[in-house]
């Protein structure tokens, strides 16, 4: 239903979709790399009370002794999913081998830092 509701807008602005996905991809990759070098971001693990109960801003957790980095996303698996979906779209859209190589290299590195192993396999398959 949502797709039907916004289909006219998507069709009208379809020339901007690759640029929008590139912006989302770049922002997510930058956030994870920044998170890796900066350390714990100020908002990570914060809680606040609302009328509906306690809400976490982002997840702070570890896998096999390594911290799962989420960058500017809420959780590491969300960041990996964003990179995987936008990266796969861009791999299909752009024709330049250099651009595709950059997408694969930076996307794979960021997904690896998020420790989302399932998405790294899916991204490798999309890159192939």
N, CA, C and O atoms as a Tinker XYZ file with bonds, in Angstrom:
   512  protein
     1  N      0.827000   -1.193000    0.000000    73     2
     2  CA     0.000000    0.000000    0.000000    64     1     3
     3  C      0.871000    1.256000    0.000000    63     2     4     5
     4  O      0.582000    2.225000   -0.703000    81     3
     5  N      1.939000    1.226000    0.796000    73     3     6
     6  CA     2.818000    2.402000    0.849000    64     5     7
     7  C      3.465000    2.631000   -0.520000    63     6     8     9
     8  O      3.574000    3.768000   -0.980000    81     7
     9  N      3.890000    1.546000   -1.161000    73     7    10
    10  CA     4.493000    1.665000   -2.484000    64     9    11
    11  C      3.540000    2.264000   -3.502000    63    10    12    13
    12  O      3.938000    3.085000   -4.328000    81    11
    13  N      2.283000    1.852000   -3.440000    73    11    14
    14  CA     1.281000    2.431000   -4.331000    64    13    15
    15  C      1.067000    3.916000   -4.041000    63    14    16    17
    16  O      0.873000    4.720000   -4.953000    81    15
    17  N      1.105000    4.256000   -2.775000    73    15    18
    18  CA     0.855000    5.644000   -2.382000    64    17    19
    19  C      1.972000    6.578000   -2.844000    63    18    20    21
    20  O      1.706000    7.727000   -3.196000    81    19
    21  N      3.207000    6.105000   -2.848000    73    19    22
    22  CA     4.311000    6.996000   -3.211000    64    21    23
    23  C      4.841000    6.761000   -4.622000    63    22    24    25
    24  O      5.806000    7.411000   -5.025000    81    23
    25  N      4.242000    5.857000   -5.375000    73    23    26
    26  CA     4.772000    5.505000   -6.697000    64    25    27
    27  C      4.833000    6.705000   -7.643000    63    26    28    29
    28  O      5.782000    6.817000   -8.419000    81    27
    29  N      3.857000    7.593000   -7.599000    73    27    30
    30  CA     3.891000    8.770000   -8.466000    64    29    31
    31  C      5.077000    9.667000   -8.131000    63    30    32    33
    32  O      5.731000   10.199000   -9.028000    81    31
    33  N      5.354000    9.835000   -6.841000    73    31    34
    34  CA     6.480000   10.670000   -6.434000    64    33    35
    35  C      7.813000   10.027000   -6.802000    63    34    36    37
    36  O      8.735000   10.713000   -7.242000    81    35
    37  N      7.913000    8.726000   -6.625000    73    35    38
    38  CA     9.142000    8.025000   -6.989000    64    37    39
    39  C      9.385000    8.146000   -8.492000    63    38    40    41
    40  O     10.513000    8.385000   -8.922000    81    39
    41  N      8.339000    7.983000   -9.281000    73    39    42
    42  CA     8.466000    8.102000  -10.730000    64    41    43
    43  C      8.855000    9.525000  -11.132000    63    42    44    45
    44  O      9.679000    9.713000  -12.027000    81    43
    45  N      8.279000   10.510000  -10.486000    73    43    46
    46  CA     8.553000   11.903000  -10.834000    64    45    47
    47  C      9.993000   12.304000  -10.505000    63    46    48    49
    48  O     10.581000   13.135000  -11.197000    81    47
    49  N     10.553000   11.718000   -9.459000    73    47    50
    50  CA    11.896000   12.095000   -9.021000    64    49    51
    51  C     12.906000   10.961000   -9.184000    63    50    52    53
    52  O     13.892000   10.905000   -8.450000    81    51
    53  N     12.674000   10.066000  -10.126000    73    51    54
    54  CA    13.523000    8.890000  -10.256000    64    53    55
    55  C     14.965000    9.221000  -10.624000    63    54    56    57
    56  O     15.857000    8.420000  -10.344000    81    55
    57  N     15.225000   10.363000  -11.237000    73    55    58
    58  CA    16.590000   10.723000  -11.595000    64    57    59
    59  C     17.436000   11.048000  -10.355000    63    58    60    61
    60  O     18.665000   11.042000  -10.432000    81    59
    61  N     16.794000   11.330000   -9.222000    73    59    62
    62  CA    17.522000   11.655000   -8.002000    64    61    63
    63  C     17.795000   10.433000   -7.124000    63    62    64    65
    64  O     18.577000   10.526000   -6.178000    81    63
    65  N     17.172000    9.298000   -7.414000    73    63    66
    66  CA    17.308000    8.114000   -6.565000    64    65    67
    67  C     18.753000    7.631000   -6.468000    63    66    68    69
    68  O     19.206000    7.352000   -5.358000    81    67
    69  N     19.508000    7.516000   -7.573000    73    67    70
    70  CA    20.909000    7.086000   -7.431000    64    69    71
    71  C     21.747000    8.033000   -6.571000    63    70    72    73
    72  O     22.599000    7.581000   -5.807000    81    71
    73  N     21.515000    9.329000   -6.688000    73    71    74
    74  CA    22.252000   10.297000   -5.876000    64    73    75
    75  C     21.855000   10.184000   -4.407000    63    74    76    77
    76  O     22.697000   10.294000   -3.516000    81    75
    77  N     20.575000    9.965000   -4.165000    73    75    78
    78  CA    20.077000    9.804000   -2.803000    64    77    79
    79  C     20.674000    8.553000   -2.163000    63    78    80    81
    80  O     21.111000    8.592000   -1.013000    81    79
    81  N     20.695000    7.437000   -2.909000    73    79    82
    82  CA    21.279000    6.207000   -2.387000    64    81    83
    83  C     22.776000    6.364000   -2.157000    63    82    84    85
    84  O     23.312000    5.844000   -1.179000    81    83
    85  N     23.463000    7.087000   -3.062000    73    83    86
    86  CA    24.903000    7.325000   -2.878000    64    85    87
    87  C     25.154000    8.142000   -1.614000    63    86    88    89
    88  O     26.117000    7.887000   -0.891000    81    87
    89  N     24.299000    9.115000   -1.348000    73    87    90
    90  CA    24.434000    9.921000   -0.132000    64    89    91
    91  C     24.218000    9.080000    1.119000    63    90    92    93
    92  O     24.967000    9.203000    2.089000    81    91
    93  N     23.202000    8.231000    1.102000    73    91    94
    94  CA    22.934000    7.359000    2.252000    64    93    95
    95  C     24.080000    6.375000    2.455000    63    94    96    97
    96  O     24.517000    6.156000    3.585000    81    95
    97  N     24.573000    5.779000    1.365000    73    95    98
    98  CA    25.691000    4.844000    1.433000    64    97    99
    99  C     26.922000    5.520000    2.023000    63    98   100   101
   100  O     27.544000    4.990000    2.943000    81    99
   101  N     27.275000    6.693000    1.493000    73    99   102
   102  CA    28.460000    7.409000    1.955000    64   101   103
   103  C     28.329000    7.823000    3.423000    63   102   104   105
   104  O     29.292000    7.724000    4.185000    81   103
   105  N     27.150000    8.283000    3.817000    73   103   106
   106  CA    26.942000    8.683000    5.208000    64   105   107
   107  C     27.055000    7.523000    6.175000    63   106   108   109
   108  O     27.611000    7.669000    7.264000    81   107
   109  N     26.531000    6.370000    5.786000    73   107   110
   110  CA    26.589000    5.198000    6.661000    64   109   111
   111  C     28.004000    4.659000    6.761000    63   110   112   113
   112  O     28.463000    4.329000    7.855000    81   111
   113  N     28.704000    4.566000    5.635000    73   111   114
   114  CA    30.098000    4.107000    5.655000    64   113   115
   115  C     30.961000    5.071000    6.472000    63   114   116   117
   116  O     31.781000    4.638000    7.282000    81   115
   117  N     30.777000    6.367000    6.260000    73   115   118
   118  CA    31.530000    7.368000    7.021000    64   117   119
   119  C     31.243000    7.251000    8.510000    63   118   120   121
   120  O     32.157000    7.364000    9.326000    81   119
   121  N     29.990000    7.025000    8.870000    73   119   122
   122  CA    29.629000    6.891000   10.282000    64   121   123
   123  C     30.301000    5.704000   10.943000    63   122   124   125
   124  O     30.775000    5.814000   12.073000    81   123
   125  N     30.349000    4.570000   10.259000    73   123   126
   126  CA    30.986000    3.387000   10.845000    64   125   127
   127  C     32.489000    3.577000   10.965000    63   126   128   129
   128  O     33.079000    3.221000   11.985000    81   127
   129  N     33.119000    4.138000    9.926000    73   127   130
   130  CA    34.566000    4.371000    9.999000    64   129   131
   131  C     34.883000    5.400000   11.069000    63   130   132   133
   132  O     35.864000    5.246000   11.796000    81   131
   133  N     34.076000    6.446000   11.181000    73   131   134
   134  CA    34.262000    7.442000   12.234000    64   133   135
   135  C     34.089000    6.798000   13.611000    63   134   136   137
   136  O     34.854000    7.085000   14.531000    81   135
   137  N     33.104000    5.944000   13.751000    73   135   138
   138  CA    32.854000    5.228000   15.000000    64   137   139
   139  C     34.049000    4.353000   15.375000    63   138   140   141
   140  O     34.384000    4.232000   16.553000    81   139
   141  N     34.686000    3.749000   14.385000    73   139   142
   142  CA    35.852000    2.890000   14.626000    64   141   143
   143  C     37.035000    3.701000   15.162000    63   142   144   145
   144  O     37.678000    3.292000   16.129000    81   143
   145  N     37.323000    4.838000   14.546000    73   143   146
   146  CA    38.484000    5.629000   14.945000    64   145   147
   147  C     38.210000    6.508000   16.166000    63   146   148   149
   148  O     39.108000    6.737000   16.976000    81   147
   149  N     36.979000    6.999000   16.304000    73   147   150
   150  CA    36.643000    7.879000   17.430000    64   149   151
   151  C     36.451000    7.093000   18.712000    63   150   152   153
   152  O     36.815000    7.563000   19.790000    81   151
   153  N     35.890000    5.921000   18.608000    73   151   154
   154  CA    35.556000    5.131000   19.801000    64   153   155
   155  C     34.064000    5.227000   20.052000    63   154   156   157
   156  O     33.278000    5.343000   19.113000    81   155
   157  N     33.678000    5.181000   21.302000    73   155   158
   158  CA    32.265000    5.246000   21.653000    64   157   159
   159  C     31.736000    6.655000   21.408000    63   158   160   161
   160  O     32.255000    7.628000   21.956000    81   159
   161  N     30.717000    6.752000   20.593000    73   159   162
   162  CA    30.112000    8.045000   20.295000    64   161   163
   163  C     29.279000    8.506000   21.487000    63   162   164   165
   164  O     28.776000    7.668000   22.236000    81   163
   165  N     29.119000    9.811000   21.683000    73   163   166
   166  CA    28.441000   10.321000   22.880000    64   165   167
   167  C     27.022000    9.805000   23.085000    63   166   168   169
   168  O     26.578000    9.688000   24.227000    81   167
   169  N     26.306000    9.496000   22.023000    73   167   170
   170  CA    24.913000    9.066000   22.158000    64   169   171
   171  C     24.754000    7.554000   22.247000    63   170   172   173
   172  O     23.636000    7.070000   22.418000    81   171
   173  N     25.833000    6.803000   22.136000    73   171   174
   174  CA    25.723000    5.341000   22.162000    64   173   175
   175  C     25.315000    4.850000   23.545000    63   174   176   177
   176  O     25.885000    5.249000   24.561000    81   175
   177  N     24.332000    3.989000   23.558000    73   175   178
   178  CA    23.893000    3.374000   24.801000    64   177   179
   179  C     23.030000    4.250000   25.679000    63   178   180   181
   180  O     22.703000    3.863000   26.801000    81   179
   181  N     22.654000    5.418000   25.198000    73   179   182
   182  CA    21.820000    6.317000   25.993000    64   181   183
   183  C     20.389000    5.787000   26.087000    63   182   184   185
   184  O     19.877000    5.159000   25.160000    81   183
   185  N     19.769000    6.053000   27.216000    73   183   186
   186  CA    18.382000    5.671000   27.460000    64   185   187
   187  C     17.585000    6.908000   27.831000    63   186   188   189
   188  O     18.117000    7.842000   28.430000    81   187
   189  N     16.326000    6.911000   27.477000    73   187   190
   190  CA    15.451000    7.967000   27.972000    64   189   191
   191  C     14.069000    7.382000   28.205000    63   190   192   193
   192  O     13.673000    6.392000   27.591000    81   191
   193  N     13.362000    8.018000   29.100000    73   191   194
   194  CA    12.011000    7.575000   29.464000    64   193   195
   195  C     10.994000    8.328000   28.619000    63   194   196   197
   196  O     11.113000    9.535000   28.410000    81   195
   197  N     10.006000    7.607000   28.145000    73   195   198
   198  CA     8.906000    8.231000   27.423000    64   197   199
   199  C      7.600000    7.703000   28.015000    63   198   200   201
   200  O      7.601000    6.906000   28.953000    81   199
   201  N      6.517000    8.154000   27.459000    73   199   202
   202  CA     5.211000    7.698000   27.944000    64   201   203
   203  C      5.010000    6.211000   27.680000    63   202   204   205
   204  O      4.163000    5.573000   28.305000    81   203
   205  N      5.788000    5.663000   26.757000    73   203   206
   206  CA     5.651000    4.260000   26.383000    64   205   207
   207  C      6.710000    3.369000   27.015000    63   206   208   209
   208  O      6.764000    2.174000   26.723000    81   207
   209  N      7.548000    3.929000   27.874000    73   207   210
   210  CA     8.573000    3.145000   28.550000    64   209   211
   211  C      9.966000    3.637000   28.215000    63   210   212   213
   212  O     10.135000    4.722000   27.659000    81   211
   213  N     10.955000    2.843000   28.553000    73   211   214
   214  CA    12.348000    3.187000   28.317000    64   213   215
   215  C     12.716000    2.939000   26.860000    63   214   216   217
   216  O     12.388000    1.896000   26.294000    81   215
   217  N     13.401000    3.911000   26.260000    73   215   218
   218  CA    13.800000    3.826000   24.855000    64   217   219
   219  C     15.312000    3.944000   24.781000    63   218   220   221
   220  O     15.898000    4.843000   25.385000    81   219
   221  N     15.953000    3.029000   24.034000    73   219   222
   222  CA    17.392000    3.092000   23.793000    64   221   223
   223  C     17.643000    3.858000   22.506000    63   222   224   225
   224  O     16.942000    3.663000   21.514000    81   223
   225  N     18.656000    4.738000   22.524000    73   223   226
   226  CA    18.991000    5.460000   21.302000    64   225   227
   227  C     19.745000    4.553000   20.336000    63   226   228   229
   228  O     19.348000    4.427000   19.177000    81   227
   229  N     20.801000    3.935000   20.778000    73   227   230
   230  CA    21.557000    2.987000   19.964000    64   229   231
   231  C     21.966000    1.811000   20.833000    63   230   232   233
   232  O     21.993000    1.905000   22.060000    81   231
   233  N     22.283000    0.707000   20.180000    73   231   234
   234  CA    22.713000   -0.482000   20.904000    64   233   235
   235  C     24.227000   -0.473000   21.040000    63   234   236   237
   236  O     24.944000   -0.162000   20.088000    81   235
   237  N     24.700000   -0.811000   22.213000    73   235   238
   238  CA    26.125000   -1.013000   22.454000    64   237   239
   239  C     26.276000   -2.471000   22.832000    63   238   240   241
   240  O     25.812000   -2.898000   23.889000    81   239
   241  N     26.939000   -3.250000   21.952000    73   239   242
   242  CA    27.070000   -4.665000   22.210000    64   241   243
   243  C     28.295000   -5.219000   21.511000    63   242   244   245
   244  O     28.914000   -4.555000   20.680000    81   243
   245  N     28.626000   -6.438000   21.862000    73   243   246
   246  CA    29.848000   -7.062000   21.375000    64   245   247
   247  C     29.520000   -8.423000   20.758000    63   246   248   249
   248  O     28.528000   -9.061000   21.113000    81   247
   249  N     30.374000   -8.849000   19.830000    73   247   250
   250  CA    30.281000  -10.181000   19.242000    64   249   251
   251  C     31.695000  -10.751000   19.202000    63   250   252   253
   252  O     32.587000  -10.178000   18.578000    81   251
   253  N     31.889000  -11.872000   19.867000    73   251   254
   254  CA    33.197000  -12.541000   19.928000    64   253   255
   255  C     34.281000  -11.595000   20.428000    63   254   256   257
   256  O     35.409000  -11.629000   19.936000    81   255
   257  N     33.954000  -10.767000   21.385000    73   255   258
   258  CA    34.928000   -9.862000   21.985000    64   257   259
   259  C     35.150000   -8.566000   21.222000    63   258   260   261
   260  O     35.912000   -7.717000   21.683000    81   259
   261  N     34.516000   -8.384000   20.079000    73   259   262
   262  CA    34.651000   -7.153000   19.303000    64   261   263
   263  C     33.364000   -6.352000   19.386000    63   262   264   265
   264  O     32.264000   -6.900000   19.309000    81   263
   265  N     33.525000   -5.029000   19.547000    73   263   266
   266  CA    32.347000   -4.173000   19.628000    64   265   267
   267  C     31.720000   -4.036000   18.247000    63   266   268   269
   268  O     32.422000   -3.814000   17.260000    81   267
   269  N     30.416000   -4.166000   18.181000    73   267   270
   270  CA    29.673000   -4.032000   16.926000    64   269   271
   271  C     29.399000   -2.552000   16.691000    63   270   272   273
   272  O     28.689000   -1.913000   17.467000    81   271
   273  N     29.957000   -2.021000   15.629000    73   271   274
   274  CA    29.865000   -0.588000   15.347000    64   273   275
   275  C     28.630000   -0.278000   14.525000    63   274   276   277
   276  O     28.333000   -0.958000   13.542000    81   275
   277  N     27.912000    0.758000   14.939000    73   275   278
   278  CA    26.709000    1.146000   14.205000    64   277   279
   279  C     26.833000    2.500000   13.534000    63   278   280   281
   280  O     25.963000    2.874000   12.748000    81   279
   281  N     27.885000    3.239000   13.819000    73   279   282
   282  CA    28.039000    4.558000   13.207000    64   281   283
   283  C     26.900000    5.472000   13.597000    63   282   284   285
   284  O     26.649000    5.691000   14.782000    81   283
   285  N     26.203000    6.009000   12.598000    73   283   286
   286  CA    25.085000    6.914000   12.856000    64   285   287
   287  C     23.745000    6.186000   12.861000    63   286   288   289
   288  O     22.704000    6.816000   13.050000    81   287
   289  N     23.755000    4.863000   12.654000    73   287   290
   290  CA    22.524000    4.077000   12.669000    64   289   291
   291  C     22.204000    3.646000   14.102000    63   290   292   293
   292  O     22.996000    3.876000   15.015000    81   291
   293  N     21.053000    3.028000   14.290000    73   291   294
   294  CA    20.643000    2.604000   15.632000    64   293   295
   295  C     21.383000    1.363000   16.090000    63   294   296   297
   296  O     21.733000    1.256000   17.265000    81   295
   297  N     21.628000    0.424000   15.191000    73   295   298
   298  CA    22.310000   -0.824000   15.544000    64   297   299
   299  C     23.221000   -1.228000   14.392000    63   298   300   301
   300  O     23.048000   -0.769000   13.263000    81   299
   301  N     24.182000   -2.080000   14.681000    73   299   302
   302  CA    25.158000   -2.480000   13.667000    64   301   303
   303  C     24.511000   -3.225000   12.510000    63   302   304   305
   304  O     24.916000   -3.051000   11.361000    81   303
   305  N     23.515000   -4.049000   12.796000    73   303   306
   306  CA    22.871000   -4.770000   11.705000    64   305   307
   307  C     22.050000   -3.830000   10.830000    63   306   308   309
   308  O     21.879000   -4.095000    9.640000    81   307
   309  N     21.543000   -2.744000   11.392000    73   307   310
   310  CA    20.834000   -1.747000   10.581000    64   309   311
   311  C     21.799000   -1.043000    9.635000    63   310   312   313
   312  O     21.487000   -0.830000    8.464000    81   311
   313  N     22.973000   -0.682000   10.149000    73   311   314
   314  CA    23.971000   -0.034000    9.308000    64   313   315
   315  C     24.429000   -0.960000    8.193000    63   314   316   317
   316  O     24.580000   -0.525000    7.051000    81   315
   317  N     24.653000   -2.232000    8.510000    73   315   318
   318  CA    25.071000   -3.192000    7.493000    64   317   319
   319  C     23.986000   -3.380000    6.437000    63   318   320   321
   320  O     24.295000   -3.506000    5.252000    81   319
   321  N     22.733000   -3.401000    6.845000    73   319   322
   322  CA    21.626000   -3.546000    5.905000    64   321   323
   323  C     21.533000   -2.331000    4.988000    63   322   324   325
   324  O     21.295000   -2.482000    3.790000    81   323
   325  N     21.713000   -1.144000    5.526000    73   323   326
   326  CA    21.684000    0.077000    4.716000    64   325   327
   327  C     22.790000    0.028000    3.668000    63   326   328   329
   328  O     22.558000    0.325000    2.496000    81   327
   329  N     23.985000   -0.345000    4.094000    73   327   330
   330  CA    25.117000   -0.420000    3.159000    64   329   331
   331  C     24.866000   -1.487000    2.096000    63   330   332   333
   332  O     25.138000   -1.271000    0.915000    81   331
   333  N     24.352000   -2.629000    2.518000    73   331   334
   334  CA    24.096000   -3.705000    1.571000    64   333   335
   335  C     23.062000   -3.342000    0.517000    63   334   336   337
   336  O     23.267000   -3.599000   -0.669000    81   335
   337  N     21.958000   -2.750000    0.938000    73   335   338
   338  CA    20.883000   -2.415000   -0.003000    64   337   339
   339  C     21.266000   -1.268000   -0.938000    63   338   340   341
   340  O     21.070000   -1.357000   -2.150000    81   339
   341  N     21.806000   -0.206000   -0.377000    73   339   342
   342  CA    22.183000    0.923000   -1.230000    64   341   343
   343  C     23.383000    0.574000   -2.099000    63   342   344   345
   344  O     23.457000    0.998000   -3.252000    81   343
   345  N     24.326000   -0.201000   -1.553000    73   343   346
   346  CA    25.489000   -0.611000   -2.335000    64   345   347
   347  C     25.110000   -1.512000   -3.496000    63   346   348   349
   348  O     25.635000   -1.353000   -4.598000    81   347
   349  N     24.206000   -2.458000   -3.266000    73   347   350
   350  CA    23.767000   -3.346000   -4.341000    64   349   351
   351  C     23.056000   -2.563000   -5.443000    63   350   352   353
   352  O     23.246000   -2.838000   -6.627000    81   351
   353  N     22.245000   -1.596000   -5.054000    73   351   354
   354  CA    21.575000   -0.758000   -6.053000    64   353   355
   355  C     22.606000    0.004000   -6.879000    63   354   356   357
   356  O     22.510000    0.055000   -8.105000    81   355
   357  N     23.592000    0.596000   -6.207000    73   355   358
   358  CA    24.597000    1.386000   -6.920000    64   357   359
   359  C     25.486000    0.514000   -7.801000    63   358   360   361
   360  O     25.915000    0.954000   -8.868000    81   359
   361  N     25.771000   -0.719000   -7.373000    73   359   362
   362  CA    26.549000   -1.625000   -8.214000    64   361   363
   363  C     25.818000   -1.923000   -9.522000    63   362   364   365
   364  O     26.446000   -2.078000  -10.569000    81   363
   365  N     24.509000   -2.003000   -9.455000    73   363   366
   366  CA    23.726000   -2.227000  -10.657000    64   365   367
   367  C     23.538000   -0.980000  -11.502000    63   366   368   369
   368  O     23.301000   -1.076000  -12.706000    81   367
   369  N     23.640000    0.176000  -10.893000    73   367   370
   370  CA    23.368000    1.430000  -11.603000    64   369   371
   371  C     24.605000    1.996000  -12.304000    63   370   372   373
   372  O     24.551000    2.340000  -13.484000    81   371
   373  N     25.707000    2.089000  -11.580000    73   371   374
   374  CA    26.895000    2.735000  -12.136000    64   373   375
   375  C     27.657000    1.785000  -13.040000    63   374   376   377
   376  O     27.736000    0.587000  -12.767000    81   375
   377  N     28.217000    2.319000  -14.118000    73   375   378
   378  CA    28.919000    1.511000  -15.118000    64   377   379
   379  C     30.431000    1.507000  -14.910000    63   378   380   381
   380  O     31.099000    0.573000  -15.356000    81   379
   381  N     30.984000    2.506000  -14.257000    73   379   382
   382  CA    32.427000    2.635000  -14.083000    64   381   383
   383  C     32.978000    1.536000  -13.173000    63   382   384   385
   384  O     32.454000    1.289000  -12.087000    81   383
   385  N     34.037000    0.885000  -13.638000    73   383   386
   386  CA    34.674000   -0.173000  -12.847000    64   385   387
   387  C     35.307000    0.420000  -11.588000    63   386   388   389
   388  O     35.291000   -0.215000  -10.534000    81   387
   389  N     35.859000    1.618000  -11.685000    73   387   390
   390  CA    36.485000    2.258000  -10.527000    64   389   391
   391  C     35.444000    2.583000   -9.449000    63   390   392   393
   392  O     35.703000    2.400000   -8.259000    81   391
   393  N     34.288000    3.056000   -9.860000    73   391   394
   394  CA    33.224000    3.366000   -8.900000    64   393   395
   395  C     32.729000    2.083000   -8.244000    63   394   396   397
   396  O     32.520000    2.038000   -7.031000    81   395
   397  N     32.543000    1.038000   -9.052000    73   395   398
   398  CA    32.099000   -0.239000   -8.495000    64   397   399
   399  C     33.124000   -0.801000   -7.523000    63   398   400   401
   400  O     32.756000   -1.343000   -6.481000    81   399
   401  N     34.410000   -0.678000   -7.850000    73   399   402
   402  CA    35.471000   -1.157000   -6.950000    64   401   403
   403  C     35.457000   -0.381000   -5.640000    63   402   404   405
   404  O     35.626000   -0.967000   -4.570000    81   403
   405  N     35.256000    0.930000   -5.716000    73   403   406
   406  CA    35.198000    1.743000   -4.497000    64   405   407
   407  C     33.995000    1.358000   -3.641000    63   406   408   409
   408  O     34.099000    1.291000   -2.416000    81   407
   409  N     32.865000    1.108000   -4.274000    73   407   410
   410  CA    31.673000    0.692000   -3.529000    64   409   411
   411  C     31.934000   -0.624000   -2.816000    63   410   412   413
   412  O     31.601000   -0.775000   -1.641000    81   411
   413  N     32.526000   -1.570000   -3.522000    73   411   414
   414  CA    32.804000   -2.880000   -2.921000    64   413   415
   415  C     33.818000   -2.774000   -1.798000    63   414   416   417
   416  O     33.634000   -3.384000   -0.745000    81   415
   417  N     34.881000   -2.016000   -1.997000    73   415   418
   418  CA    35.942000   -1.906000   -0.982000    64   417   419
   419  C     35.426000   -1.209000    0.271000    63   418   420   421
   420  O     35.549000   -1.745000    1.372000    81   419
   421  N     34.848000   -0.019000    0.115000    73   419   422
   422  CA    34.390000    0.735000    1.286000    64   421   423
   423  C     33.184000    0.070000    1.947000    63   422   424   425
   424  O     33.078000    0.043000    3.173000    81   423
   425  N     32.283000   -0.461000    1.138000    73   423   426
   426  CA    31.124000   -1.152000    1.696000    64   425   427
   427  C     31.521000   -2.392000    2.472000    63   426   428   429
   428  O     31.016000   -2.625000    3.571000    81   427
   429  N     32.420000   -3.191000    1.915000    73   427   430
   430  CA    32.866000   -4.409000    2.601000    64   429   431
   431  C     33.603000   -4.083000    3.894000    63   430   432   433
   432  O     33.407000   -4.748000    4.911000    81   431
   433  N     34.452000   -3.060000    3.854000    73   431   434
   434  CA    35.186000   -2.669000    5.062000    64   433   435
   435  C     34.233000   -2.223000    6.167000    63   434   436   437
   436  O     34.402000   -2.601000    7.326000    81   435
   437  N     33.236000   -1.422000    5.809000    73   435   438
   438  CA    32.288000   -0.935000    6.815000    64   437   439
   439  C     31.419000   -2.067000    7.354000    63   438   440   441
   440  O     31.147000   -2.118000    8.554000    81   439
   441  N     30.982000   -2.973000    6.482000    73   439   442
   442  CA    30.183000   -4.100000    6.955000    64   441   443
   443  C     31.028000   -4.997000    7.856000    63   442   444   445
   444  O     30.529000   -5.508000    8.859000    81   443
   445  N     32.286000   -5.191000    7.515000    73   443   446
   446  CA    33.182000   -5.990000    8.357000    64   445   447
   447  C     33.320000   -5.365000    9.746000    63   446   448   449
   448  O     33.306000   -6.078000   10.750000    81   447
   449  N     33.452000   -4.038000    9.807000    73   447   450
   450  CA    33.565000   -3.359000   11.104000    64   449   451
   451  C     32.275000   -3.463000   11.909000    63   450   452   453
   452  O     32.308000   -3.407000   13.138000    81   451
   453  N     31.145000   -3.612000   11.233000    73   451   454
   454  CA    29.878000   -3.754000   11.960000    64   453   455
   455  C     29.685000   -5.184000   12.468000    63   454   456   457
   456  O     28.750000   -5.461000   13.220000    81   455
   457  N     30.571000   -6.082000   12.056000    73   455   458
   458  CA    30.570000   -7.512000   12.411000    64   457   459
   459  C     29.267000   -8.213000   12.048000    63   458   460   461
   460  O     28.849000   -9.137000   12.746000    81   459
   461  N     28.624000   -7.789000   10.973000    73   459   462
   462  CA    27.410000   -8.444000   10.477000    64   461   463
   463  C     27.820000   -9.415000    9.377000    63   462   464   465
   464  O     27.874000   -9.049000    8.202000    81   463
   465  N     28.102000  -10.633000    9.760000    73   463   466
   466  CA    28.668000  -11.616000    8.839000    64   465   467
   467  C     27.703000  -12.012000    7.722000    63   466   468   469
   468  O     28.138000  -12.231000    6.591000    81   467
   469  N     26.434000  -12.106000    8.005000    73   467   470
   470  CA    25.471000  -12.468000    6.969000    64   469   471
   471  C     25.447000  -11.446000    5.851000    63   470   472   473
   472  O     25.368000  -11.816000    4.679000    81   471
   473  N     25.512000  -10.173000    6.188000    73   471   474
   474  CA    25.468000   -9.134000    5.163000    64   473   475
   475  C     26.765000   -9.081000    4.377000    63   474   476   477
   476  O     26.740000   -8.731000    3.196000    81   475
   477  N     27.888000   -9.410000    4.978000    73   475   478
   478  CA    29.143000   -9.394000    4.219000    64   477   479
   479  C     29.117000  -10.475000    3.141000    63   478   480   481
   480  O     29.648000  -10.279000    2.048000    81   479
   481  N     28.498000  -11.616000    3.450000    73   479   482
   482  CA    28.371000  -12.676000    2.440000    64   481   483
   483  C     27.417000  -12.226000    1.334000    63   482   484   485
   484  O     27.701000  -12.424000    0.152000    81   483
   485  N     26.300000  -11.627000    1.705000    73   483   486
   486  CA    25.333000  -11.147000    0.712000    64   485   487
   487  C     25.940000  -10.042000   -0.140000    63   486   488   489
   488  O     25.692000   -9.993000   -1.345000    81   487
   489  N     26.724000   -9.161000    0.454000    73   487   490
   490  CA    27.341000   -8.064000   -0.287000    64   489   491
   491  C     28.406000   -8.602000   -1.241000    63   490   492   493
   492  O     28.558000   -8.100000   -2.354000    81   491
   493  N     29.141000   -9.625000   -0.803000    73   491   494
   494  CA    30.126000  -10.249000   -1.687000    64   493   495
   495  C     29.437000  -10.888000   -2.894000    63   494   496   497
   496  O     29.942000  -10.800000   -4.013000    81   495
   497  N     28.309000  -11.517000   -2.677000    73   495   498
   498  CA    27.562000  -12.108000   -3.787000    64   497   499
   499  C     27.027000  -11.031000   -4.729000    63   498   500   501
   500  O     27.038000  -11.210000   -5.947000    81   499
   501  N     26.560000   -9.920000   -4.172000    73   499   502
   502  CA    26.068000   -8.819000   -5.002000    64   501   503
   503  C     27.215000   -8.201000   -5.800000    63   502   504   505
   504  O     27.033000   -7.808000   -6.952000    81   503
   505  N     28.393000   -8.117000   -5.186000    73   503   506
   506  CA    29.553000   -7.584000   -5.888000    64   505   507
   507  C     30.026000   -8.490000   -7.015000    63   506   508   509
   508  O     30.533000   -8.018000   -8.033000    81   507
   509  N     29.861000   -9.772000   -6.829000    73   507   510
   510  CA    30.272000  -10.713000   -7.877000    64   509   511
   511  C     29.331000  -10.599000   -9.063000    63   510   512
   512  O     29.501000  -11.306000  -10.056000    81   511
